[in-house]
Tab-separated table of C-alpha atoms and ligand atoms in Angstrom:
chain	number	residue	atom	x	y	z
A	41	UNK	CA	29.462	5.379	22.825
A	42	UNK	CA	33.461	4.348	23.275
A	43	UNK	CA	33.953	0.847	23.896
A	44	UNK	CA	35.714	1.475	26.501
A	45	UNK	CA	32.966	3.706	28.615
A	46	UNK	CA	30.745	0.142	28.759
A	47	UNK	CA	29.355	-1.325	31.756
A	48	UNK	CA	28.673	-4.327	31.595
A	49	UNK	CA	27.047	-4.675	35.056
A	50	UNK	CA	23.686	-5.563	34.606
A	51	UNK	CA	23.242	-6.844	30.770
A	52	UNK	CA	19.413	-7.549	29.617
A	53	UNK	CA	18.389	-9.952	27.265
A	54	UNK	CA	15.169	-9.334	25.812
A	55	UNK	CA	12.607	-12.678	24.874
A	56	UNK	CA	9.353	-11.357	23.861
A	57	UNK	CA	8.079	-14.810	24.478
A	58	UNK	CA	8.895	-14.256	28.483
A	59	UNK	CA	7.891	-10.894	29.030
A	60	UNK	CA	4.856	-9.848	30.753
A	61	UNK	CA	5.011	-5.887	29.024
A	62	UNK	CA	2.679	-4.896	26.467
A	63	UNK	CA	5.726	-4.352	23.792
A	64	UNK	CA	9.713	-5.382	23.539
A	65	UNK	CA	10.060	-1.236	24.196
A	66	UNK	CA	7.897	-1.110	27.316
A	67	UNK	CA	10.171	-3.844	28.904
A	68	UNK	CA	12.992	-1.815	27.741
A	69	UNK	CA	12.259	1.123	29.345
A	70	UNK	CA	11.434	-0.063	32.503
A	71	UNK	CA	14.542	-2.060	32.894
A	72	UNK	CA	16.693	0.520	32.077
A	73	UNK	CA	14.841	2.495	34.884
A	74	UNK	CA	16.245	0.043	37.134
A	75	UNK	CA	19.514	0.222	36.075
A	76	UNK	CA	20.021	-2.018	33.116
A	77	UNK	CA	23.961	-1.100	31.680
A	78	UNK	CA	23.533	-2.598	28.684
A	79	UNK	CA	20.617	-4.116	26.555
A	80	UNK	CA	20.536	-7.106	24.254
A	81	UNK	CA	17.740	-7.908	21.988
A	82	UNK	CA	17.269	-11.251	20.969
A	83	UNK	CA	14.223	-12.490	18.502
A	84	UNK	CA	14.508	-15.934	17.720
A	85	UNK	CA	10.535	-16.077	16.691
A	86	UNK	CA	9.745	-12.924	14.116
A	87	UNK	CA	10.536	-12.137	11.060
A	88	UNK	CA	13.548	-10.350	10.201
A	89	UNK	CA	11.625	-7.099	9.136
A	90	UNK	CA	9.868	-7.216	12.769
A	91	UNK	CA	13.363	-7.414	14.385
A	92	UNK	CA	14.567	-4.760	11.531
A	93	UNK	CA	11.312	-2.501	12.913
A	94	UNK	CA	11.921	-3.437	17.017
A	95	UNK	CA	15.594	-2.542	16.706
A	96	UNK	CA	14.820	1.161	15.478
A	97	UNK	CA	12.721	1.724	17.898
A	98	UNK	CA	14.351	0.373	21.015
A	99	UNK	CA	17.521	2.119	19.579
A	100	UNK	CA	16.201	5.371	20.347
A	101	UNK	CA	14.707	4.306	23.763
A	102	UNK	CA	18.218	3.053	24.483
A	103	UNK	CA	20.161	5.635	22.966
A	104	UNK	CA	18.146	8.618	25.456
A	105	UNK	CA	19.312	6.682	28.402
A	106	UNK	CA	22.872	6.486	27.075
A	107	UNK	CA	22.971	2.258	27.212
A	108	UNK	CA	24.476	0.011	24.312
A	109	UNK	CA	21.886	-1.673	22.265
A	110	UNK	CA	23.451	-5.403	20.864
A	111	UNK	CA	21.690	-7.289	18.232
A	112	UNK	CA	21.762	-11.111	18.575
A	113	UNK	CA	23.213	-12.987	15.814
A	114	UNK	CA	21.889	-10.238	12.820
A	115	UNK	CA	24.695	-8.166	11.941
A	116	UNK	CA	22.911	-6.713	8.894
A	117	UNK	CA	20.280	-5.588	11.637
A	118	UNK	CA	22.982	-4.391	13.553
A	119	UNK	CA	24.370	-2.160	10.748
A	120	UNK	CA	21.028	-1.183	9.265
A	121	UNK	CA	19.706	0.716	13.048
A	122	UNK	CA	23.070	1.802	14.015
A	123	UNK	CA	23.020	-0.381	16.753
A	124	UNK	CA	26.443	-0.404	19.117
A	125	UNK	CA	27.452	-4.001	18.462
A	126	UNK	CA	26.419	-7.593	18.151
A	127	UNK	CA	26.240	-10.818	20.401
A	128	UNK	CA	26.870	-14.050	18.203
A	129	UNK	CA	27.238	-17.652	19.296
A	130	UNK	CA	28.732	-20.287	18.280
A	131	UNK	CA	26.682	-21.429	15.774
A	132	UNK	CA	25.856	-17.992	14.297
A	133	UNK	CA	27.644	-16.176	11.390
A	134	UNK	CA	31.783	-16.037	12.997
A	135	UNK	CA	33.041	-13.332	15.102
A	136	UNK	CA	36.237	-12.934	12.755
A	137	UNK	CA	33.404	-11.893	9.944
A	138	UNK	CA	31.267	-9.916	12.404
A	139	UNK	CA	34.497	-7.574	12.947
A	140	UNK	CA	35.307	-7.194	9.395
A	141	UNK	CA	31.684	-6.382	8.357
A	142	UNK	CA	31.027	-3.877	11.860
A	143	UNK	CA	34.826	-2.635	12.035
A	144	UNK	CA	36.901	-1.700	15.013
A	145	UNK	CA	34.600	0.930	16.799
A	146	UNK	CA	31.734	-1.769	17.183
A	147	UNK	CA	30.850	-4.058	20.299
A	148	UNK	CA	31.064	-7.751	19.483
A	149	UNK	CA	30.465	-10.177	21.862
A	150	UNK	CA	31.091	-13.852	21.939
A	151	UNK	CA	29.382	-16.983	24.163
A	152	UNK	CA	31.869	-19.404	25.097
A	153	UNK	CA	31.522	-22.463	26.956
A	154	UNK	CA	35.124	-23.427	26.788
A	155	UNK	CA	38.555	-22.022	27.639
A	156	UNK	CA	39.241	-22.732	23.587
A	157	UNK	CA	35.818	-21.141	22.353
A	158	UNK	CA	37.087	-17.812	24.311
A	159	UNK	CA	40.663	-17.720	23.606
A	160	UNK	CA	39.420	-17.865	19.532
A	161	UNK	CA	37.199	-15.336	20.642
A	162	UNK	CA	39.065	-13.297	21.510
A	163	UNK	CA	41.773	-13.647	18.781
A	164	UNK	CA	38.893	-13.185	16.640
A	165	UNK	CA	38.034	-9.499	17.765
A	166	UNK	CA	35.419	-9.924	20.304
A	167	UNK	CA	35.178	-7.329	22.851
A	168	UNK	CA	33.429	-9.136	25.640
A	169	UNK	CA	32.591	-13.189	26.212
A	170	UNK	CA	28.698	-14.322	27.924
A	171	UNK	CA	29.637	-17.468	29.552
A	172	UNK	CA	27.357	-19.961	30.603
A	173	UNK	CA	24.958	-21.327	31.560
A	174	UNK	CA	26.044	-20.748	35.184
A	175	UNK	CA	22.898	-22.552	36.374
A	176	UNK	CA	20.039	-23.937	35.023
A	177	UNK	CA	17.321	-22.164	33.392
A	178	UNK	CA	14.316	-21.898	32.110
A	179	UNK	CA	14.728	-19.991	28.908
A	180	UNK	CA	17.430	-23.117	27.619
A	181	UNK	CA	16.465	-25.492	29.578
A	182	UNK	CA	18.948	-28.009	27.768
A	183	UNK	CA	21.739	-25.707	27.964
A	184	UNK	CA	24.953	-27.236	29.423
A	185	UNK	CA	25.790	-25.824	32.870
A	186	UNK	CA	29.144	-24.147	33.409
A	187	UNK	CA	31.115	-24.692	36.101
A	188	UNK	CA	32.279	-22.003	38.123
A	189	UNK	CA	35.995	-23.749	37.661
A	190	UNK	CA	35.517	-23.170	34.331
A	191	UNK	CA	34.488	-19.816	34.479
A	192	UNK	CA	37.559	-18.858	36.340
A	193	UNK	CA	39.769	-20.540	33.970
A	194	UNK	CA	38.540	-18.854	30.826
A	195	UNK	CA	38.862	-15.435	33.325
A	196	UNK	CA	42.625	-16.236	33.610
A	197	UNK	CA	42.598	-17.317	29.538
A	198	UNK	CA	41.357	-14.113	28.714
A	199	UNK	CA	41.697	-10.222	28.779
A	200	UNK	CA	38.810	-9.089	27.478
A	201	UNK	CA	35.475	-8.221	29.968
A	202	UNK	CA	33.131	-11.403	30.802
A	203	UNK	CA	29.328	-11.411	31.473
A	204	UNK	CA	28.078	-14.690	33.040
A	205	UNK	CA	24.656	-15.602	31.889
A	206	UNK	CA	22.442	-18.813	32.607
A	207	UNK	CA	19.786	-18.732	35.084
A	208	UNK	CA	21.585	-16.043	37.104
A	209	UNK	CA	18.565	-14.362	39.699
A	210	UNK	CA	19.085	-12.381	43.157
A	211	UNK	CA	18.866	-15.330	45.150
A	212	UNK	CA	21.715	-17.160	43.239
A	213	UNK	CA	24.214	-14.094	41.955
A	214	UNK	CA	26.332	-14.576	45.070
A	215	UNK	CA	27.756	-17.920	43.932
A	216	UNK	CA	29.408	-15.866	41.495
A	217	UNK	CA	31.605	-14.121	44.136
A	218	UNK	CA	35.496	-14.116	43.036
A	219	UNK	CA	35.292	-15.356	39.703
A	220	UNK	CA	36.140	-11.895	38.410
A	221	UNK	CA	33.087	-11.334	35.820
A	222	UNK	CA	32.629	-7.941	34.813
A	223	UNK	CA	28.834	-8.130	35.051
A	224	UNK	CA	25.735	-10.700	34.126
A	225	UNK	CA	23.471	-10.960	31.605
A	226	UNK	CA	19.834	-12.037	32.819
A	227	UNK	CA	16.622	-12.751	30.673
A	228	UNK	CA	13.755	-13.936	32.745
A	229	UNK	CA	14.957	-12.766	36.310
A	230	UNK	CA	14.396	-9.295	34.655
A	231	UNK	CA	12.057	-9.282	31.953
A	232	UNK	CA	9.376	-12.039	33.516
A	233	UNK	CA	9.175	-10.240	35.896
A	234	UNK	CA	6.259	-8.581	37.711
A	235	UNK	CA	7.826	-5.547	38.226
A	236	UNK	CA	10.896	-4.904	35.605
A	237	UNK	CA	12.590	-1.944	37.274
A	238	UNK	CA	12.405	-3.127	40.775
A	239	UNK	CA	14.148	-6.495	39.481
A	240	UNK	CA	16.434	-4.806	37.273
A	241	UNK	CA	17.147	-2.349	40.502
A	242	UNK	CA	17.646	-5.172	42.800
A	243	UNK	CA	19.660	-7.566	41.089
A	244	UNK	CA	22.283	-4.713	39.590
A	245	UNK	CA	23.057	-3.981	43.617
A	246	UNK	CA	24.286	-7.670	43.418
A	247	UNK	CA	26.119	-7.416	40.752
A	248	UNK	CA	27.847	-4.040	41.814
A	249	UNK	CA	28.390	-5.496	45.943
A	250	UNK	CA	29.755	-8.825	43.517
A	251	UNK	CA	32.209	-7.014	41.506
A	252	UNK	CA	33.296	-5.181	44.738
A	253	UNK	CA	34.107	-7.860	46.730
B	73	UNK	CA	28.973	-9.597	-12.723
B	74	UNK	CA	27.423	-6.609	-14.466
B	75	UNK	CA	23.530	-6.421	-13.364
B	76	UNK	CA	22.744	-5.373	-16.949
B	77	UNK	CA	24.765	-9.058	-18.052
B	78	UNK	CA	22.255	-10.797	-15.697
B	79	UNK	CA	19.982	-13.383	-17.628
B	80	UNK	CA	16.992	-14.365	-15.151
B	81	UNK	CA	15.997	-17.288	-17.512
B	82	UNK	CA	16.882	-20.079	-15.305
B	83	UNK	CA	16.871	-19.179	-11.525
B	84	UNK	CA	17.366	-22.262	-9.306
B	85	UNK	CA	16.866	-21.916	-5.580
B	86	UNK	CA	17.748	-24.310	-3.638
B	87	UNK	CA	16.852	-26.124	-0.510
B	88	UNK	CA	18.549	-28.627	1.316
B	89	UNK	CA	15.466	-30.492	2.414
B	90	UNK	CA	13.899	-31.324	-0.818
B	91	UNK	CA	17.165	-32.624	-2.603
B	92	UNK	CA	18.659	-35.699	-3.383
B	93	UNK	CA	22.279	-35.079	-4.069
B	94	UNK	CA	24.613	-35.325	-1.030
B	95	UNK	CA	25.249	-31.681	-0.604
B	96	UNK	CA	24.238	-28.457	-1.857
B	97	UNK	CA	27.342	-27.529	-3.985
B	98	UNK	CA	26.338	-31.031	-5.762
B	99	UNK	CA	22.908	-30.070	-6.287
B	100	UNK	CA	24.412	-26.946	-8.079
B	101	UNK	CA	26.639	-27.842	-9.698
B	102	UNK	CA	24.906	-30.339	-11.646
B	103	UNK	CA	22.065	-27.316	-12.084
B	104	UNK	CA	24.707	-25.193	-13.565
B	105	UNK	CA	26.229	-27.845	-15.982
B	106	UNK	CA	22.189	-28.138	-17.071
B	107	UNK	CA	21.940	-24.407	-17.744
B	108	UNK	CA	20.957	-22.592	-14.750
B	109	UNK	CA	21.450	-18.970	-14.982
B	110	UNK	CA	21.024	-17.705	-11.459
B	111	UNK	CA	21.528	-19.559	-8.057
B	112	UNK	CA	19.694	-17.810	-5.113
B	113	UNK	CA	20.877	-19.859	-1.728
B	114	UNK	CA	17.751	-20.038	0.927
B	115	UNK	CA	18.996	-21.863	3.547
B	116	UNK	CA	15.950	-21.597	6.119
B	117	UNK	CA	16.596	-24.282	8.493
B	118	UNK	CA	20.061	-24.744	9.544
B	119	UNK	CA	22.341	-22.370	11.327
B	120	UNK	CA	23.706	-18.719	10.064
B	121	UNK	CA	27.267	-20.250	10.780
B	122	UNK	CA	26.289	-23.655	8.497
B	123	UNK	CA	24.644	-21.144	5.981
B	124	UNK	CA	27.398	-18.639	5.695
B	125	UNK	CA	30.215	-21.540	5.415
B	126	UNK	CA	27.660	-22.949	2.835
B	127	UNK	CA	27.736	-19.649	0.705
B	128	UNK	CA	31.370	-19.378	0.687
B	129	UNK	CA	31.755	-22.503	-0.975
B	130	UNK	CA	29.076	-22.273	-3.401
B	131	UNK	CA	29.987	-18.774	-4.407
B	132	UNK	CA	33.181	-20.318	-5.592
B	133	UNK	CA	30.982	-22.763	-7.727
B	134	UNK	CA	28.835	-20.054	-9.635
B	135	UNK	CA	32.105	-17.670	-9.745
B	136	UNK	CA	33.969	-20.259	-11.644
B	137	UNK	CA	30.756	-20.689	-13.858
B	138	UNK	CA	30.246	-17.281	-14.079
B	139	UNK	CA	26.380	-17.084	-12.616
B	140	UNK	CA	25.357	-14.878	-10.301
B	141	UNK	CA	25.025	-16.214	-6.430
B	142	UNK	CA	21.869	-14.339	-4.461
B	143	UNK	CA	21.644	-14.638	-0.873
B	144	UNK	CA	17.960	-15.372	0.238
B	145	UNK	CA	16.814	-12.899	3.406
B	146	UNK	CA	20.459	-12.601	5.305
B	147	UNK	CA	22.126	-9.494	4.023
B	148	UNK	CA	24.930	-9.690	6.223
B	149	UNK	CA	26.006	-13.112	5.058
B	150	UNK	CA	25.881	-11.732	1.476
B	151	UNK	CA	28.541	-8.486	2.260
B	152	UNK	CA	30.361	-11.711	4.041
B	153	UNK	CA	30.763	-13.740	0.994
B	154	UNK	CA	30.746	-11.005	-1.424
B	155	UNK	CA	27.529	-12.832	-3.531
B	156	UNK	CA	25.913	-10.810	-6.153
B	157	UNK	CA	23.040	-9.592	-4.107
B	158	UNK	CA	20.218	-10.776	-1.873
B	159	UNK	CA	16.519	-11.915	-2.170
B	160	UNK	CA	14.071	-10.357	0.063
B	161	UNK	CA	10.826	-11.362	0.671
B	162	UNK	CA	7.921	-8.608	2.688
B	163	UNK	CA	9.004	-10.367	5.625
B	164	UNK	CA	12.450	-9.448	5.826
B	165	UNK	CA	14.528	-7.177	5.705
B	166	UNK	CA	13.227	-4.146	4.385
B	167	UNK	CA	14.730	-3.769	0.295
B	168	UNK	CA	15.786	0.111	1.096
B	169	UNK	CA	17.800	-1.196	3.841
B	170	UNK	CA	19.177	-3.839	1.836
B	171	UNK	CA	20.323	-1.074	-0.387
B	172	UNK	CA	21.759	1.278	1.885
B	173	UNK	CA	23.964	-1.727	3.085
B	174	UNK	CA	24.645	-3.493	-0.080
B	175	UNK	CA	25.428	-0.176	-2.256
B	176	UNK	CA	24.684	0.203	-6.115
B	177	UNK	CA	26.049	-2.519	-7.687
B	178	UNK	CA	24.588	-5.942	-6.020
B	179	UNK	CA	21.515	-7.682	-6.958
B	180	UNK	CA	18.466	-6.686	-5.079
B	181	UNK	CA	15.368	-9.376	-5.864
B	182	UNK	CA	12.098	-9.252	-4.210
B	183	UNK	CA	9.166	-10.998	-3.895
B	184	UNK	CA	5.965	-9.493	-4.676
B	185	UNK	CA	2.419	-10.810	-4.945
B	186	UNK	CA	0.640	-7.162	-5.863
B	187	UNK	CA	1.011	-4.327	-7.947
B	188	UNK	CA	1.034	-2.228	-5.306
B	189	UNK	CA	4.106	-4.481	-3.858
B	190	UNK	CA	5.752	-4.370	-7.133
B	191	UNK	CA	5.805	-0.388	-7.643
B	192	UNK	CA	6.921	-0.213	-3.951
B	193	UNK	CA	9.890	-2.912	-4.957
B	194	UNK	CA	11.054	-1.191	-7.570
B	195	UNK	CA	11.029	2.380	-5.396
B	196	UNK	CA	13.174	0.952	-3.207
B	197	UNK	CA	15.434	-0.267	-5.325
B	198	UNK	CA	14.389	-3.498	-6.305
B	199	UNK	CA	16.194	-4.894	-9.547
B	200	UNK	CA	14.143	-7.633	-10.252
B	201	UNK	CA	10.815	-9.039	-8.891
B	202	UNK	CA	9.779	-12.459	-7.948
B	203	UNK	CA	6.400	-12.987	-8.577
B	204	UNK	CA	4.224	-16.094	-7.456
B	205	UNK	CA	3.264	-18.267	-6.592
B	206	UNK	CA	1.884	-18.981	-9.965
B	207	UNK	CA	0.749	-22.677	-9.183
B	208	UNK	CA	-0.331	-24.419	-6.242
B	209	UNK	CA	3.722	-26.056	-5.122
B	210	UNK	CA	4.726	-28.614	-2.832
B	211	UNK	CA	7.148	-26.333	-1.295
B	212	UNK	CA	5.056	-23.790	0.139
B	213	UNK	CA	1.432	-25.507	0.163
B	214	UNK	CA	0.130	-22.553	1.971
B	215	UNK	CA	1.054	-19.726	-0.679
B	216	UNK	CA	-1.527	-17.879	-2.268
B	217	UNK	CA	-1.721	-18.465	-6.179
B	218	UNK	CA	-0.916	-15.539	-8.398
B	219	UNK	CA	-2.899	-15.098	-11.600
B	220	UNK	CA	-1.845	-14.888	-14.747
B	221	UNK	CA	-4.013	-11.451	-14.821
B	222	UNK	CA	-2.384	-10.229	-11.923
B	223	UNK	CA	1.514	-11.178	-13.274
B	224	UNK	CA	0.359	-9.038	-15.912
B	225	UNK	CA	-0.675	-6.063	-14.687
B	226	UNK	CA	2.920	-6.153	-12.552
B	227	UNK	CA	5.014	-6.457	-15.644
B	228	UNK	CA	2.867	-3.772	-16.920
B	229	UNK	CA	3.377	-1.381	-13.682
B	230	UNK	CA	6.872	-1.708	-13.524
B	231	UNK	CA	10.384	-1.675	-15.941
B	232	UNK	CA	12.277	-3.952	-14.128
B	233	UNK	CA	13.049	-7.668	-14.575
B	234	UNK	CA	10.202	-10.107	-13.570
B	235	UNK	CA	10.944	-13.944	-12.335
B	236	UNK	CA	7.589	-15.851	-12.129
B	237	UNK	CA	7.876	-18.334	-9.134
B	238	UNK	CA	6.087	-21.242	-7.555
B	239	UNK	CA	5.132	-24.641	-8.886
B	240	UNK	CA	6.804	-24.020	-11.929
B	241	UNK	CA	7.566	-27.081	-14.613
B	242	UNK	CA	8.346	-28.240	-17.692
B	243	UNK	CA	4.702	-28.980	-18.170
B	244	UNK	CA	3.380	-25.935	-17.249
B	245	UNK	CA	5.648	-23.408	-17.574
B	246	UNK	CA	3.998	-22.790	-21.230
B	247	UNK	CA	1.000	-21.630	-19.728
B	248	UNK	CA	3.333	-18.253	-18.456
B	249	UNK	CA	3.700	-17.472	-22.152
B	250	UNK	CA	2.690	-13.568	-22.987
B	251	UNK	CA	3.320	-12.812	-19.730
B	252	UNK	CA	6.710	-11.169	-20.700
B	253	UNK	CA	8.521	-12.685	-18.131
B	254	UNK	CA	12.744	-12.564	-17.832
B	255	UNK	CA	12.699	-15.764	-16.647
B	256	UNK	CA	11.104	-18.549	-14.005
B	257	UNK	CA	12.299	-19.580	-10.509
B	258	UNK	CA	12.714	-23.113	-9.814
B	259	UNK	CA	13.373	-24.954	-6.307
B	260	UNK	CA	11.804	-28.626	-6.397
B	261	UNK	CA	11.443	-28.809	-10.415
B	262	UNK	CA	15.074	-29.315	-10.458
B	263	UNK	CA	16.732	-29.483	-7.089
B	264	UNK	CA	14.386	-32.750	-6.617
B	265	UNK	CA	14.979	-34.122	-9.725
B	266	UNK	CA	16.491	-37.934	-10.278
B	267	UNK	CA	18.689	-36.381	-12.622
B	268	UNK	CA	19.333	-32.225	-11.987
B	269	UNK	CA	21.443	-31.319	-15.348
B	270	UNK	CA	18.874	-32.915	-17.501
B	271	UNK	CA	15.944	-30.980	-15.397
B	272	UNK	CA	17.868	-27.787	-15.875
B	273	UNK	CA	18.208	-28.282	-19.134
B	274	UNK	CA	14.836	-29.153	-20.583
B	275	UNK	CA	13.467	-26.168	-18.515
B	276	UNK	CA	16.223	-23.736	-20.004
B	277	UNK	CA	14.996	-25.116	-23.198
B	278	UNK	CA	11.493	-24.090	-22.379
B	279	UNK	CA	11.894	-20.626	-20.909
B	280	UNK	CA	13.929	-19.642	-23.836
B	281	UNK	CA	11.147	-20.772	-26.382
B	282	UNK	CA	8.558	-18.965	-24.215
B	283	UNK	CA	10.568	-15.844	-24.444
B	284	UNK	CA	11.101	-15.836	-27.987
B	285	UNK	CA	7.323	-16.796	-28.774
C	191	NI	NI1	8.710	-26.691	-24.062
C-alpha cells in the first residue's frame, strides 16, 4: 500500500473490551464491510504474544480488502506481522524512533492535543495526527476534550492528513463541518455496536458528505 | 559484547517498585560496582515512552561498565536503544520473532518452567533460559515453584546457558548447587537491599563458589 493511496475516511479502532463480536477478526470484517478505510488495533489488556497472534490474523483479513492495518503503540508488533504502520501517543515509545525503526515507506501516526504536540509531530516523521477527544466518551472517559478552535488551529499548523477521534458518532459528526479533517477515527460508535457494518456504513456517509462540504 | 563473553553469574533485574534508591540508574549502578554481571530492565508499570528514555540512560551505565543491558518483553525498545538483547517470557512476544527482528548477534533470554518449554526455547533461538521460580518470592507470590528435579532435567535437555530465577538469596542460593547452573537472577535480593553493592557482592561471591563446587 503507498502512503499516499490512504483514506483516512472512516478509521476503526478496535477495543476487544467494547465489542459485542465473537473475536477482534469478526468485528474486523464486518466493519470493513461497511466501509471502514483504515483499521487500528489497539490491546491495552493481553499479552503481547495475544496481540503478536491477533495482528497476523487480522493482517490478512485486512490485507484481502486492501485497508491499512496500524498497530497501537507496539512497533516490534508492527514490524514482526508486516503491518502498514503504527499509531503512538504521547506517552508511548517517540515518533522520531518509530520512523527510524519502521523507515520511510511506513504509516506513523501521532495523537496530539496541542498545536505544539503536532507541529513536533510532524517534524518528527508522522504521516497523519488523531486529534482529540472532540467530545466526550465513553472509552476515556477522563480524556480532555478538544476544542474545535483548536482543531482548526493545529489544521492550519500542519500539512500532514488529520483524523479527529473522541466520542465522534452519527448524531454528532456534523459539528465537525469545516475544520478540514481528512477523516475520523471511531471505537465504540462502530465496534459496540449492534450491527458493525450498518454503523460503519452509516457513519462513513458522514464523514464523506463532511469532507465534501 | 560478544554472546560467547557473556557471564550469567550475576543477573540483576530490576524493578522500580521494590527499590529504595532514588532512581533506577542508582539502583544499578551501585549493583554493578557490587559485581553484577547482567542487567535485564523490566519496566512493567510505567509508560513505553518513560521505559524507553529509561533504557537509554541505563544502557550508557552498563556500556561504560561493560555488562550486557537486556530489555524485558519490548523488542522494539531494545533495536531503539541498541541493548544487548531482550527477555521474553511465554507471554510475549514470540522468541522466533524476536529473532527475526533482532538478527544473530543480540541476546535472546527466555523464561521457561518445562522441558518441553526449554527444547522449544532453544529451537527458536533462545540463548539462554530463565528458569524458576525456584522459591516461593515476594515478587511474584503467584508463580509456580520449580523443582530442583525439574531444573535438572532442563539443563540436561538443552546446551544452552541456564539462569535459575525466583526467590533467590544469599541463604539459599546453596541449595541450587549441582544443578549446573550459569548463573542466578536476582530482582528484590539486591534491588531491595539497604545497601545494593554489598548485596551484589556477597551473592557474586556465592554463585561463583556454587559453580566451582
Ligand atoms: Ni556462600
Amino acid at each position: 500500500m503507498k502512503k499516499s493511496d490512504v483514506d483516512y475516511t472512516l478509521y476503526l479502532c478496535t477495543d476487544r473490551d467494547l465489542m459485542r463480536a465473537d473475536t477482534v477478526e469478526d468485528a474486523v470484517r464486518q466493519a470493513l464491510l461497511g466501509g471502514v478505510t483504515m483499521v487500528q488495533l489497539r490491546e491495552k489488556n493481553c499479552s503481547a504474544k495475544e496481540f503478536f497472534e491477533t495482528a497476523q490474523r487480522v493482517k490478512k483479513i485486512t490485507d484481502q480488502a486492501g485497508v491499512p492495518l496500524i498497530i497501537n503503540d507496539r512497533v516490534d508488533i508492527a514490524l514482526a506481522v508486516d503491518a502498514d504502520g503504527v499509531h503512538v501517543g504521547q506517552s508511548d515509545i517517540p515518533a522520531a524512533e518509530a520512523r527510524r525503526l519502521l523507515g520511510p515507506d511506513k504509516i506513523i501516526g501521532v495523537s496530539a492535543r496541542t498545536v505544539e504536540q503536532a507541529r513536533k509531530a510532524e517534524t518528527d516523521g508522522a504521516d497523519y495526527l488523531g486529534v482529540g477527544a472532540m467530545f466526550v466518551t465513553g472509552t476515556k472517559q477522563d480524556a480532555k476534550v478538544t476544542s474545535k478552535e483548536e482543531l482548526k488551529r493545529i489544521r492550519a499548523a500542519v500539512a500532514i492528513p488529520i483524523v479527529a477521534i473522541g466520542g465522534i458518532k452519527a448524531d454528532n459528526v456534523e459539528e465537525l463541518k469545516e475544520t478540514g479533517i481528512d477523516g475520523v477515527a471511531v471505537v465504540s460508535a462502530v465496534i459496540a455496536a449492534e450491527n458493525i457494518a450498518s454503523a460503519a456504513e452509516e457513519l462513513a456517509g458522514c464523514v464523506k458528505e463532511l469532507k465534501e462540504a
